[in-house]
């Protein structure tokens, strides 16, 4: 077996190696990561969480996801867009989230901006950058999975041009992976193809 290939889990089913690297990852890997996510609020949540993850491991965010959801009113754009200075100060001391001033400010600014968009506009914009799956080779190992693609670079530029903050090409690609715009489960993985 080559390093980075799908490996058997405790149940004998093959998974991406990262999906077995922590107990919290198994359900996320099997049931969420790479599955299509639609809806402006749902995509806003993923966009925010990927931004908060920047510079940290995903497990740190995953373990605090419920804290983030409580702190940001379930990531309802209309609700977060109304947050003011008192909410900002509350978030800066909330131990249930990552208390990074720049990331909190970006989340609040992005919500205010997205509240001015038409319903479905964020969903449509993000999904317009999904590459043709027939043109993407199936990764055999984790090493074959890119961190940035032409599509993620273009998505990042499009979101920034529209005024969104804290969304570089790497964060955009992580969003694409998490929300099913691409399927980066390695060959043989039980979750490949949304199984």
C-alpha positions as protocol buffer text, in pm:
chain_id: "A"
residue {
  index: 1
  type: UNK
  ca { x: 0 y: 0 z: 0 }
}
residue {
  index: 2
  type: UNK
  ca { x: 127 y: 345 z: -96 }
}
residue {
  index: 3
  type: UNK
  ca { x: 123 y: 619 z: 166 }
}
residue {
  index: 4
  type: UNK
  ca { x: -187 y: 833 z: 139 }
}
residue {
  index: 5
  type: UNK
  ca { x: -407 y: 568 z: -23 }
}
residue {
  index: 6
  type: UNK
  ca { x: -743 y: 469 z: 124 }
}
residue {
  index: 7
  type: UNK
  ca { x: -698 y: 266 z: 443 }
}
residue {
  index: 8
  type: UNK
  ca { x: -935 y: 33 z: 625 }
}
residue {
  index: 9
  type: UNK
  ca { x: -1112 y: 173 z: 929 }
}
residue {
  index: 10
  type: UNK
  ca { x: -1225 y: -22 z: 1236 }
}
residue {
  index: 11
  type: UNK
  ca { x: -1529 y: -139 z: 1037 }
}
residue {
  index: 12
  type: UNK
  ca { x: -1305 y: -265 z: 755 }
}
residue {
  index: 13
  type: UNK
  ca { x: -1428 y: -5 z: 505 }
}
residue {
  index: 14
  type: UNK
  ca { x: -1168 y: 196 z: 314 }
}
residue {
  index: 15
  type: UNK
  ca { x: -1143 y: 568 z: 388 }
}
residue {
  index: 16
  type: UNK
  ca { x: -914 y: 860 z: 314 }
}
residue {
  index: 17
  type: UNK
  ca { x: -636 y: 841 z: 574 }
}
residue {
  index: 18
  type: UNK
  ca { x: -724 y: 1181 z: 723 }
}
residue {
  index: 19
  type: UNK
  ca { x: -1078 y: 1055 z: 788 }
}
residue {
  index: 20
  type: UNK
  ca { x: -937 y: 813 z: 1044 }
}
residue {
  index: 21
  type: UNK
  ca { x: -678 y: 1046 z: 1199 }
}
residue {
  index: 22
  type: UNK
  ca { x: -912 y: 1158 z: 1480 }
}
residue {
  index: 23
  type: UNK
  ca { x: -1235 y: 1011 z: 1614 }
}
residue {
  index: 24
  type: UNK
  ca { x: -1422 y: 1335 z: 1535 }
}
residue {
  index: 25
  type: UNK
  ca { x: -1326 y: 1308 z: 1170 }
}
residue {
  index: 26
  type: UNK
  ca { x: -1496 y: 976 z: 1090 }
}
residue {
  index: 27
  type: UNK
  ca { x: -1856 y: 1099 z: 1074 }
}
residue {
  index: 28
  type: UNK
  ca { x: -1751 y: 1429 z: 913 }
}
residue {
  index: 29
  type: UNK
  ca { x: -1554 y: 1240 z: 647 }
}
residue {
  index: 30
  type: UNK
  ca { x: -1822 y: 979 z: 584 }
}
residue {
  index: 31
  type: UNK
  ca { x: -2135 y: 1195 z: 596 }
}
residue {
  index: 32
  type: UNK
  ca { x: -2041 y: 1557 z: 516 }
}
residue {
  index: 33
  type: UNK
  ca { x: -1711 y: 1632 z: 345 }
}
residue {
  index: 34
  type: UNK
  ca { x: -1750 y: 1632 z: -30 }
}
residue {
  index: 35
  type: UNK
  ca { x: -2131 y: 1613 z: -24 }
}
residue {
  index: 36
  type: UNK
  ca { x: -2312 y: 1891 z: -214 }
}
residue {
  index: 37
  type: UNK
  ca { x: -2413 y: 2186 z: 3 }
}
residue {
  index: 38
  type: UNK
  ca { x: -2665 y: 2438 z: -127 }
}
residue {
  index: 39
  type: UNK
  ca { x: -2841 y: 2740 z: 22 }
}
residue {
  index: 40
  type: UNK
  ca { x: -2699 y: 3082 z: 98 }
}
residue {
  index: 41
  type: UNK
  ca { x: -2696 y: 3041 z: 477 }
}
residue {
  index: 42
  type: UNK
  ca { x: -2540 y: 2693 z: 458 }
}
residue {
  index: 43
  type: UNK
  ca { x: -2269 y: 2817 z: 222 }
}
residue {
  index: 44
  type: UNK
  ca { x: -2214 y: 3127 z: 436 }
}
residue {
  index: 45
  type: UNK
  ca { x: -2149 y: 2897 z: 733 }
}
residue {
  index: 46
  type: UNK
  ca { x: -1894 y: 2693 z: 536 }
}
residue {
  index: 47
  type: UNK
  ca { x: -1733 y: 3008 z: 401 }
}
residue {
  index: 48
  type: UNK
  ca { x: -1697 y: 3147 z: 754 }
}
residue {
  index: 49
  type: UNK
  ca { x: -1568 y: 2823 z: 903 }
}
residue {
  index: 50
  type: UNK
  ca { x: -1310 y: 2781 z: 627 }
}
residue {
  index: 51
  type: UNK
  ca { x: -1194 y: 3139 z: 690 }
}
residue {
  index: 52
  type: UNK
  ca { x: -1166 y: 3073 z: 1064 }
}
residue {
  index: 53
  type: UNK
  ca { x: -971 y: 2755 z: 984 }
}
residue {
  index: 54
  type: UNK
  ca { x: -706 y: 2949 z: 793 }
}
residue {
  index: 55
  type: UNK
  ca { x: -375 y: 2883 z: 969 }
}
residue {
  index: 56
  type: UNK
  ca { x: -528 y: 2618 z: 1197 }
}
residue {
  index: 57
  type: UNK
  ca { x: -615 y: 2251 z: 1165 }
}
residue {
  index: 58
  type: UNK
  ca { x: -969 y: 2165 z: 1057 }
}
residue {
  index: 59
  type: UNK
  ca { x: -1020 y: 1951 z: 1368 }
}
residue {
  index: 60
  type: UNK
  ca { x: -992 y: 2269 z: 1577 }
}
residue {
  index: 61
  type: UNK
  ca { x: -1285 y: 2420 z: 1387 }
}
residue {
  index: 62
  type: UNK
  ca { x: -1486 y: 2098 z: 1373 }
}
residue {
  index: 63
  type: UNK
  ca { x: -1469 y: 2059 z: 1751 }
}
residue {
  index: 64
  type: UNK
  ca { x: -1594 y: 2416 z: 1796 }
}
residue {
  index: 65
  type: UNK
  ca { x: -1855 y: 2414 z: 1520 }
}
residue {
  index: 66
  type: UNK
  ca { x: -2150 y: 2408 z: 1760 }
}
residue {
  index: 67
  type: UNK
  ca { x: -1996 y: 2699 z: 1950 }
}
residue {
  index: 68
  type: UNK
  ca { x: -1964 y: 2889 z: 1623 }
}
residue {
  index: 69
  type: UNK
  ca { x: -2326 y: 2811 z: 1535 }
}
residue {
  index: 70
  type: UNK
  ca { x: -2445 y: 2942 z: 1872 }
}
residue {
  index: 71
  type: UNK
  ca { x: -2227 y: 3251 z: 1854 }
}
residue {
  index: 72
  type: UNK
  ca { x: -2332 y: 3340 z: 1499 }
}
residue {
  index: 73
  type: UNK
  ca { x: -2707 y: 3262 z: 1521 }
}
residue {
  index: 74
  type: UNK
  ca { x: -2677 y: 2948 z: 1311 }
}
residue {
  index: 75
  type: UNK
  ca { x: -2502 y: 3152 z: 1041 }
}
residue {
  index: 76
  type: UNK
  ca { x: -2830 y: 3302 z: 924 }
}
residue {
  index: 77
  type: UNK
  ca { x: -2706 y: 3583 z: 701 }
}
residue {
  index: 78
  type: UNK
  ca { x: -2998 y: 3815 z: 782 }
}
residue {
  index: 79
  type: UNK
  ca { x: -2936 y: 3774 z: 1155 }
}
residue {
  index: 80
  type: UNK
  ca { x: -2556 y: 3810 z: 1149 }
}
residue {
  index: 81
  type: UNK
  ca { x: -2589 y: 4116 z: 924 }
}
residue {
  index: 82
  type: UNK
  ca { x: -2762 y: 4292 z: 1216 }
}
residue {
  index: 83
  type: UNK
  ca { x: -2477 y: 4226 z: 1462 }
}
residue {
  index: 84
  type: UNK
  ca { x: -2337 y: 4547 z: 1607 }
}
residue {
  index: 85
  type: UNK
  ca { x: -2051 y: 4654 z: 1829 }
}
residue {
  index: 86
  type: UNK
  ca { x: -2188 y: 4473 z: 2136 }
}
residue {
  index: 87
  type: UNK
  ca { x: -2205 y: 4147 z: 1938 }
}
residue {
  index: 88
  type: UNK
  ca { x: -1852 y: 4200 z: 1813 }
}
residue {
  index: 89
  type: UNK
  ca { x: -1726 y: 4247 z: 2169 }
}
residue {
  index: 90
  type: UNK
  ca { x: -1921 y: 3938 z: 2279 }
}
residue {
  index: 91
  type: UNK
  ca { x: -1760 y: 3732 z: 2002 }
}
residue {
  index: 92
  type: UNK
  ca { x: -1410 y: 3851 z: 2094 }
}
residue {
  index: 93
  type: UNK
  ca { x: -1445 y: 3692 z: 2440 }
}
residue {
  index: 94
  type: UNK
  ca { x: -1648 y: 3382 z: 2339 }
}
residue {
  index: 95
  type: UNK
  ca { x: -1437 y: 3078 z: 2433 }
}
residue {
  index: 96
  type: UNK
  ca { x: -1656 y: 2855 z: 2214 }
}
residue {
  index: 97
  type: UNK
  ca { x: -1507 y: 3001 z: 1894 }
}
residue {
  index: 98
  type: UNK
  ca { x: -1172 y: 3116 z: 1758 }
}
residue {
  index: 99
  type: UNK
  ca { x: -1136 y: 3470 z: 1892 }
}
residue {
  index: 100
  type: UNK
  ca { x: -950 y: 3624 z: 1603 }
}
residue {
  index: 101
  type: UNK
  ca { x: -1044 y: 3988 z: 1552 }
}
residue {
  index: 102
  type: UNK
  ca { x: -970 y: 3995 z: 1177 }
}
residue {
  index: 103
  type: UNK
  ca { x: -1174 y: 3679 z: 1113 }
}
residue {
  index: 104
  type: UNK
  ca { x: -1465 y: 3798 z: 1327 }
}
residue {
  index: 105
  type: UNK
  ca { x: -1465 y: 4137 z: 1153 }
}
residue {
  index: 106
  type: UNK
  ca { x: -1456 y: 3965 z: 811 }
}
residue {
  index: 107
  type: UNK
  ca { x: -1751 y: 3742 z: 908 }
}
residue {
  index: 108
  type: UNK
  ca { x: -1959 y: 4040 z: 1018 }
}
residue {
  index: 109
  type: UNK
  ca { x: -1867 y: 4246 z: 711 }
}
residue {
  index: 110
  type: UNK
  ca { x: -1940 y: 3952 z: 480 }
}
residue {
  index: 111
  type: UNK
  ca { x: -2282 y: 3900 z: 638 }
}
residue {
  index: 112
  type: UNK
  ca { x: -2371 y: 4268 z: 595 }
}
residue {
  index: 113
  type: UNK
  ca { x: -2269 y: 4249 z: 230 }
}
residue {
  index: 114
  type: UNK
  ca { x: -2443 y: 3918 z: 159 }
}
residue {
  index: 115
  type: UNK
  ca { x: -2765 y: 4049 z: 315 }
}
residue {
  index: 116
  type: UNK
  ca { x: -2785 y: 4288 z: 18 }
}
residue {
  index: 117
  type: UNK
  ca { x: -2761 y: 4006 z: -238 }
}
residue {
  index: 118
  type: UNK
  ca { x: -3061 y: 3838 z: -396 }
}
residue {
  index: 119
  type: UNK
  ca { x: -3174 y: 3501 z: -254 }
}
residue {
  index: 120
  type: UNK
  ca { x: -2970 y: 3225 z: -415 }
}
residue {
  index: 121
  type: UNK
  ca { x: -2705 y: 3463 z: -545 }
}
residue {
  index: 122
  type: UNK
  ca { x: -2426 y: 3331 z: -322 }
}
residue {
  index: 123
  type: UNK
  ca { x: -2521 y: 2971 z: -402 }
}
residue {
  index: 124
  type: UNK
  ca { x: -2529 y: 3041 z: -774 }
}
residue {
  index: 125
  type: UNK
  ca { x: -2198 y: 3226 z: -773 }
}
residue {
  index: 126
  type: UNK
  ca { x: -2010 y: 2959 z: -577 }
}
residue {
  index: 127
  type: UNK
  ca { x: -2152 y: 2667 z: -775 }
}
residue {
  index: 128
  type: UNK
  ca { x: -2074 y: 2838 z: -1107 }
}
residue {
  index: 129
  type: UNK
  ca { x: -1708 y: 2757 z: -1033 }
}
residue {
  index: 130
  type: UNK
  ca { x: -1760 y: 2381 z: -990 }
}
residue {
  index: 131
  type: UNK
  ca { x: -1532 y: 2207 z: -1240 }
}
residue {
  index: 132
  type: UNK
  ca { x: -1653 y: 1933 z: -1471 }
}
residue {
  index: 133
  type: UNK
  ca { x: -1602 y: 1611 z: -1270 }
}
residue {
  index: 134
  type: UNK
  ca { x: -1530 y: 1416 z: -1590 }
}
residue {
  index: 135
  type: UNK
  ca { x: -1218 y: 1629 z: -1643 }
}
residue {
  index: 136
  type: UNK
  ca { x: -1080 y: 1569 z: -1293 }
}
residue {
  index: 137
  type: UNK
  ca { x: -870 y: 1262 z: -1232 }
}
residue {
  index: 138
  type: UNK
  ca { x: -958 y: 1055 z: -926 }
}
residue {
  index: 139
  type: UNK
  ca { x: -678 y: 1105 z: -672 }
}
residue {
  index: 140
  type: UNK
  ca { x: -513 y: 774 z: -577 }
}
residue {
  index: 141
  type: UNK
  ca { x: -339 y: 927 z: -276 }
}
residue {
  index: 142
  type: UNK
  ca { x: -381 y: 1231 z: -54 }
}
residue {
  index: 143
  type: UNK
  ca { x: -61 y: 1370 z: -209 }
}
residue {
  index: 144
  type: UNK
  ca { x: -243 y: 1398 z: -544 }
}
residue {
  index: 145
  type: UNK
  ca { x: -508 y: 1630 z: -396 }
}
residue {
  index: 146
  type: UNK
  ca { x: -427 y: 1994 z: -478 }
}
residue {
  index: 147
  type: UNK
  ca { x: -445 y: 2281 z: -230 }
}
residue {
  index: 148
  type: UNK
  ca { x: -531 y: 2537 z: -499 }
}
residue {
  index: 149
  type: UNK
  ca { x: -677 y: 2505 z: -848 }
}
residue {
  index: 150
  type: UNK
  ca { x: -754 y: 2743 z: -1133 }
}
residue {
  index: 151
  type: UNK
  ca { x: -1119 y: 2724 z: -1032 }
}
residue {
  index: 152
  type: UNK
  ca { x: -1050 y: 2808 z: -666 }
}
residue {
  index: 153
  type: UNK
  ca { x: -832 y: 3100 z: -771 }
}
residue {
  index: 154
  type: UNK
  ca { x: -1109 y: 3227 z: -999 }
}
residue {
  index: 155
  type: UNK
  ca { x: -1373 y: 3177 z: -726 }
}
residue {
  index: 156
  type: UNK
  ca { x: -1158 y: 3365 z: -475 }
}
residue {
  index: 157
  type: UNK
  ca { x: -1113 y: 3654 z: -718 }
}
residue {
  index: 158
  type: UNK
  ca { x: -1485 y: 3665 z: -797 }
}
residue {
  index: 159
  type: UNK
  ca { x: -1582 y: 3671 z: -428 }
}
residue {
  index: 160
  type: UNK
  ca { x: -1323 y: 3938 z: -349 }
}
residue {
  index: 161
  type: UNK
  ca { x: -1433 y: 4147 z: -647 }
}
residue {
  index: 162
  type: UNK
  ca { x: -1786 y: 4138 z: -503 }
}
residue {
  index: 163
  type: UNK
  ca { x: -1647 y: 4265 z: -170 }
}
residue {
  index: 164
  type: UNK
  ca { x: -1614 y: 3948 z: 40 }
}
residue {
  index: 165
  type: UNK
  ca { x: -1318 y: 3926 z: 275 }
}
residue {
  index: 166
  type: UNK
  ca { x: -1085 y: 3651 z: 401 }
}
residue {
  index: 167
  type: UNK
  ca { x: -1129 y: 3418 z: 104 }
}
residue {
  index: 168
  type: UNK
  ca { x: -802 y: 3339 z: -71 }
}
residue {
  index: 169
  type: UNK
  ca { x: -754 y: 3061 z: -329 }
}
residue {
  index: 170
  type: UNK
  ca { x: -662 y: 2798 z: -67 }
}
residue {
  index: 171
  type: UNK
  ca { x: -964 y: 2882 z: 147 }
}
residue {
  index: 172
  type: UNK
  ca { x: -1181 y: 2881 z: -166 }
}
residue {
  index: 173
  type: UNK
  ca { x: -1054 y: 2534 z: -256 }
}
residue {
  index: 174
  type: UNK
  ca { x: -1118 y: 2402 z: 95 }
}
residue {
  index: 175
  type: UNK
  ca { x: -1472 y: 2538 z: 59 }
}
residue {
  index: 176
  type: UNK
  ca { x: -1509 y: 2364 z: -277 }
}
residue {
  index: 177
  type: UNK
  ca { x: -1396 y: 2035 z: -123 }
}
residue {
  index: 178
  type: UNK
  ca { x: -1615 y: 2062 z: 186 }
}
residue {
  index: 179
  type: UNK
  ca { x: -1925 y: 2161 z: -12 }
}
residue {
  index: 180
  type: UNK
  ca { x: -1900 y: 1899 z: -284 }
}
residue {
  index: 181
  type: UNK
  ca { x: -1800 y: 2118 z: -578 }
}
residue {
  index: 182
  type: UNK
  ca { x: -1515 y: 1869 z: -614 }
}
residue {
  index: 183
  type: UNK
  ca { x: -1482 y: 1510 z: -493 }
}
residue {
  index: 184
  type: UNK
  ca { x: -1134 y: 1468 z: -347 }
}
residue {
  index: 185
  type: UNK
  ca { x: -1199 y: 1142 z: -165 }
}
residue {
  index: 186
  type: UNK
  ca { x: -920 y: 911 z: -279 }
}
residue {
  index: 187
  type: UNK
  ca { x: -980 y: 609 z: -501 }
}
residue {
  index: 188
  type: UNK
  ca { x: -1142 y: 324 z: -312 }
}
residue {
  index: 189
  type: UNK
  ca { x: -1274 y: 547 z: -33 }
}
residue {
  index: 190
  type: UNK
  ca { x: -1620 y: 449 z: 89 }
}
residue {
  index: 191
  type: UNK
  ca { x: -1733 y: 813 z: 67 }
}
residue {
  index: 192
  type: UNK
  ca { x: -1615 y: 871 z: -291 }
}
residue {
  index: 193
  type: UNK
  ca { x: -1903 y: 972 z: -516 }
}
residue {
  index: 194
  type: UNK
  ca { x: -2126 y: 1053 z: -219 }
}
residue {
  index: 195
  type: UNK
  ca { x: -2181 y: 686 z: -135 }
}
